[in-house]
């Protein structure tokens, strides 16, 4: 295989990181929804933590996106 072809394979593999971020955000908000449904009194605390978790997961997805284009 030529180096140019391997670059495209590497870019495709880096793009899979965005799939992981999407799954992570879905799990974060799914868990937050269940936690709020079980204990509505803790909704404010759970929501703040869920937003932080989603932001970190999205950061990893954006990092993967930038790394893909840097290749």
CSV table of N, CA and C in Angstrom, one decimal:
chain,number,residue,atom,x,y,z
A,1,UNK,N,0.8,-1.2,0.0
A,1,UNK,CA,0.0,0.0,0.0
A,1,UNK,C,0.9,1.2,0.0
A,2,UNK,N,0.4,2.2,-0.7
A,2,UNK,CA,1.1,3.5,-0.7
A,2,UNK,C,0.9,4.3,0.5
A,3,UNK,N,1.7,5.3,0.8
A,3,UNK,CA,1.5,6.1,2.0
A,3,UNK,C,0.3,6.9,1.9
A,4,UNK,N,-0.1,7.4,0.7
A,4,UNK,CA,-1.3,8.2,0.6
A,4,UNK,C,-2.5,7.4,0.9
A,5,UNK,N,-2.6,6.1,0.6
A,5,UNK,CA,-3.7,5.3,0.9
A,5,UNK,C,-3.8,5.0,2.4
A,6,UNK,N,-2.6,4.9,3.0
A,6,UNK,CA,-2.6,4.6,4.5
A,6,UNK,C,-3.0,5.9,5.2
A,7,UNK,N,-2.8,7.1,4.7
A,7,UNK,CA,-3.3,8.3,5.3
A,7,UNK,C,-4.8,8.3,5.4
A,8,UNK,N,-5.4,7.9,4.3
A,8,UNK,CA,-6.9,7.9,4.2
A,8,UNK,C,-7.4,6.8,5.2
A,9,UNK,N,-6.8,5.7,5.4
A,9,UNK,CA,-7.2,4.7,6.3
A,9,UNK,C,-7.1,5.3,7.7
A,10,UNK,N,-6.0,6.0,8.0
A,10,UNK,CA,-5.8,6.6,9.3
A,10,UNK,C,-6.9,7.7,9.6
A,11,UNK,N,-7.2,8.4,8.6
A,11,UNK,CA,-8.2,9.5,8.8
A,11,UNK,C,-9.6,8.8,9.1
A,12,UNK,N,-9.9,7.7,8.4
A,12,UNK,CA,-11.1,7.0,8.7
A,12,UNK,C,-11.2,6.5,10.1
A,13,UNK,N,-10.1,5.9,10.6
A,13,UNK,CA,-10.0,5.4,11.9
A,13,UNK,C,-10.2,6.5,13.0
A,14,UNK,N,-9.6,7.7,12.7
A,14,UNK,CA,-9.7,8.8,13.6
A,14,UNK,C,-11.2,9.3,13.6
A,15,UNK,N,-11.9,9.2,12.5
A,15,UNK,CA,-13.2,9.7,12.5
A,15,UNK,C,-14.1,8.8,13.3
A,16,UNK,N,-13.7,7.5,13.6
A,16,UNK,CA,-14.5,6.7,14.5
A,16,UNK,C,-14.6,7.2,15.9
A,17,UNK,N,-13.6,8.1,16.3
A,17,UNK,CA,-13.7,8.7,17.6
A,17,UNK,C,-14.9,9.6,17.7
A,18,UNK,N,-15.4,10.2,16.6
A,18,UNK,CA,-16.7,10.9,16.7
A,18,UNK,C,-17.8,10.0,17.0
A,19,UNK,N,-17.8,8.8,16.5
A,19,UNK,CA,-18.9,7.9,16.8
A,19,UNK,C,-18.9,7.5,18.3
A,20,UNK,N,-17.7,7.4,18.9
A,20,UNK,CA,-17.6,7.2,20.3
A,20,UNK,C,-18.1,8.3,21.1
A,21,UNK,N,-17.9,9.5,20.7
A,21,UNK,CA,-18.4,10.7,21.4
A,21,UNK,C,-19.9,10.7,21.4
A,22,UNK,N,-20.5,10.4,20.2
A,22,UNK,CA,-21.9,10.4,20.1
A,22,UNK,C,-22.6,9.3,21.0
A,23,UNK,N,-22.0,8.2,21.1
A,23,UNK,CA,-22.4,7.1,22.0
A,23,UNK,C,-22.3,7.6,23.4
A,24,UNK,N,-21.2,8.2,23.8
A,24,UNK,CA,-21.0,8.7,25.1
A,24,UNK,C,-22.0,9.7,25.6
A,25,UNK,N,-22.3,10.7,24.7
A,25,UNK,CA,-23.3,11.7,25.0
A,25,UNK,C,-24.7,11.0,25.2
A,26,UNK,N,-25.0,10.1,24.4
A,26,UNK,CA,-26.3,9.4,24.5
A,26,UNK,C,-26.4,8.6,25.9
A,27,UNK,N,-25.3,8.0,26.3
A,27,UNK,CA,-25.3,7.3,27.5
A,27,UNK,C,-25.4,8.3,28.7
A,28,UNK,N,-24.7,9.4,28.6
A,28,UNK,CA,-24.7,10.4,29.7
A,28,UNK,C,-26.2,10.9,29.9
A,29,UNK,N,-26.8,11.3,28.8
A,29,UNK,CA,-28.2,11.8,29.0
A,29,UNK,C,-29.2,10.8,29.3
A,30,UNK,N,-29.0,9.5,28.8
A,30,UNK,CA,-29.8,8.4,29.2
A,30,UNK,C,-29.8,8.1,30.7
A,31,UNK,N,-28.5,8.1,31.2
A,31,UNK,CA,-28.4,7.9,32.6
A,31,UNK,C,-28.9,9.0,33.5
A,32,UNK,N,-28.8,10.3,33.0
A,32,UNK,CA,-29.3,11.4,33.7
A,32,UNK,C,-30.8,11.4,33.7
A,33,UNK,N,-31.4,11.0,32.6
A,33,UNK,CA,-32.9,10.9,32.6
A,33,UNK,C,-33.4,9.8,33.5
A,34,UNK,N,-32.7,8.7,33.6
A,34,UNK,CA,-33.1,7.7,34.6
A,34,UNK,C,-32.9,8.1,36.0
A,35,UNK,N,-31.8,8.8,36.3
A,35,UNK,CA,-31.6,9.3,37.6
A,35,UNK,C,-32.6,10.3,38.1
A,36,UNK,N,-33.0,11.2,37.2
A,36,UNK,CA,-34.0,12.2,37.5
A,36,UNK,C,-35.4,11.6,37.7
A,37,UNK,N,-35.6,10.6,36.9
A,37,UNK,CA,-36.9,9.9,37.0
A,37,UNK,C,-37.0,9.1,38.3
A,38,UNK,N,-35.9,8.6,38.8
A,38,UNK,CA,-35.9,7.9,40.1
A,38,UNK,C,-35.9,8.8,41.3
A,39,UNK,N,-35.3,10.0,41.2
A,39,UNK,CA,-35.2,10.9,42.3
A,39,UNK,C,-35.3,12.4,41.8
A,40,UNK,N,-36.5,12.8,41.6
A,40,UNK,CA,-36.7,14.2,41.0
A,40,UNK,C,-36.1,15.3,41.8
A,41,UNK,N,-35.9,15.1,43.1
A,41,UNK,CA,-35.3,16.1,44.0
A,41,UNK,C,-33.9,16.4,43.7
A,42,UNK,N,-33.2,15.5,43.1
A,42,UNK,CA,-31.8,15.7,42.8
A,42,UNK,C,-31.6,16.1,41.3
A,43,UNK,N,-32.6,16.5,40.7
A,43,UNK,CA,-32.6,16.8,39.3
A,43,UNK,C,-31.6,17.9,38.9
A,44,UNK,N,-31.5,19.0,39.7
A,44,UNK,CA,-30.5,20.1,39.4
A,44,UNK,C,-29.1,19.6,39.5
A,45,UNK,N,-28.7,18.8,40.5
A,45,UNK,CA,-27.4,18.3,40.6
A,45,UNK,C,-27.0,17.4,39.5
A,46,UNK,N,-28.0,16.5,39.2
A,46,UNK,CA,-27.8,15.5,38.1
A,46,UNK,C,-27.6,16.2,36.8
A,47,UNK,N,-28.4,17.2,36.5
A,47,UNK,CA,-28.3,17.9,35.2
A,47,UNK,C,-27.0,18.6,35.1
A,48,UNK,N,-26.5,19.2,36.1
A,48,UNK,CA,-25.2,19.9,36.0
A,48,UNK,C,-24.1,18.9,35.7
A,49,UNK,N,-24.1,17.8,36.4
A,49,UNK,CA,-23.1,16.7,36.1
A,49,UNK,C,-23.3,16.2,34.7
A,50,UNK,N,-24.5,16.0,34.3
A,50,UNK,CA,-24.7,15.5,32.9
A,50,UNK,C,-24.2,16.5,31.9
A,51,UNK,N,-24.4,17.7,32.1
A,51,UNK,CA,-23.8,18.7,31.1
A,51,UNK,C,-22.3,18.7,31.1
A,52,UNK,N,-21.7,18.5,32.2
A,52,UNK,CA,-20.2,18.4,32.3
A,52,UNK,C,-19.7,17.2,31.6
A,53,UNK,N,-20.4,16.0,31.8
A,53,UNK,CA,-20.0,14.8,31.1
A,53,UNK,C,-20.2,14.9,29.6
A,54,UNK,N,-21.3,15.5,29.2
A,54,UNK,CA,-21.5,15.7,27.8
A,54,UNK,C,-20.5,16.6,27.1
A,55,UNK,N,-20.1,17.6,27.8
A,55,UNK,CA,-19.1,18.5,27.3
A,55,UNK,C,-17.8,17.8,27.1
A,56,UNK,N,-17.4,17.0,28.1
A,56,UNK,CA,-16.1,16.3,28.0
A,56,UNK,C,-16.2,15.2,26.9
A,57,UNK,N,-17.3,14.6,26.7
A,57,UNK,CA,-17.5,13.6,25.6
A,57,UNK,C,-17.4,14.3,24.3
A,58,UNK,N,-18.0,15.4,24.1
A,58,UNK,CA,-18.0,16.2,22.9
A,58,UNK,C,-16.6,16.7,22.6
A,59,UNK,N,-15.9,17.1,23.7
A,59,UNK,CA,-14.5,17.5,23.5
A,59,UNK,C,-13.7,16.4,22.8
A,60,UNK,N,-13.9,15.2,23.3
A,60,UNK,CA,-13.1,14.1,22.7
A,60,UNK,C,-13.5,13.9,21.3
A,61,UNK,N,-14.7,14.1,20.9
A,61,UNK,CA,-15.2,14.0,19.5
A,61,UNK,C,-14.6,15.1,18.7
A,62,UNK,N,-14.5,16.3,19.2
A,62,UNK,CA,-13.9,17.4,18.5
A,62,UNK,C,-12.4,17.2,18.3
A,63,UNK,N,-11.8,16.7,19.3
A,63,UNK,CA,-10.4,16.4,19.3
A,63,UNK,C,-10.1,15.4,18.2
A,64,UNK,N,-10.9,14.4,18.1
A,64,UNK,CA,-10.8,13.4,17.0
A,64,UNK,C,-11.0,14.0,15.6
A,65,UNK,N,-12.0,14.9,15.6
A,65,UNK,CA,-12.3,15.6,14.3
A,65,UNK,C,-11.1,16.4,13.8
A,66,UNK,N,-10.5,17.2,14.8
A,66,UNK,CA,-9.3,18.0,14.4
A,66,UNK,C,-8.1,17.1,14.1
A,67,UNK,N,-7.9,16.0,14.8
A,67,UNK,CA,-6.8,15.1,14.5
A,67,UNK,C,-7.0,14.5,13.1
A,68,UNK,N,-8.2,14.2,12.7
A,68,UNK,CA,-8.5,13.7,11.4
A,68,UNK,C,-8.0,14.7,10.3
A,69,UNK,N,-8.3,15.9,10.5
A,69,UNK,CA,-8.0,16.9,9.5
A,69,UNK,C,-6.5,17.3,9.5
A,70,UNK,N,-5.9,17.1,10.7
A,70,UNK,CA,-4.4,17.4,10.7
A,70,UNK,C,-3.6,16.3,10.0
A,71,UNK,N,-4.2,15.1,9.9
A,71,UNK,CA,-3.5,14.1,9.2
A,71,UNK,C,-3.4,14.4,7.7
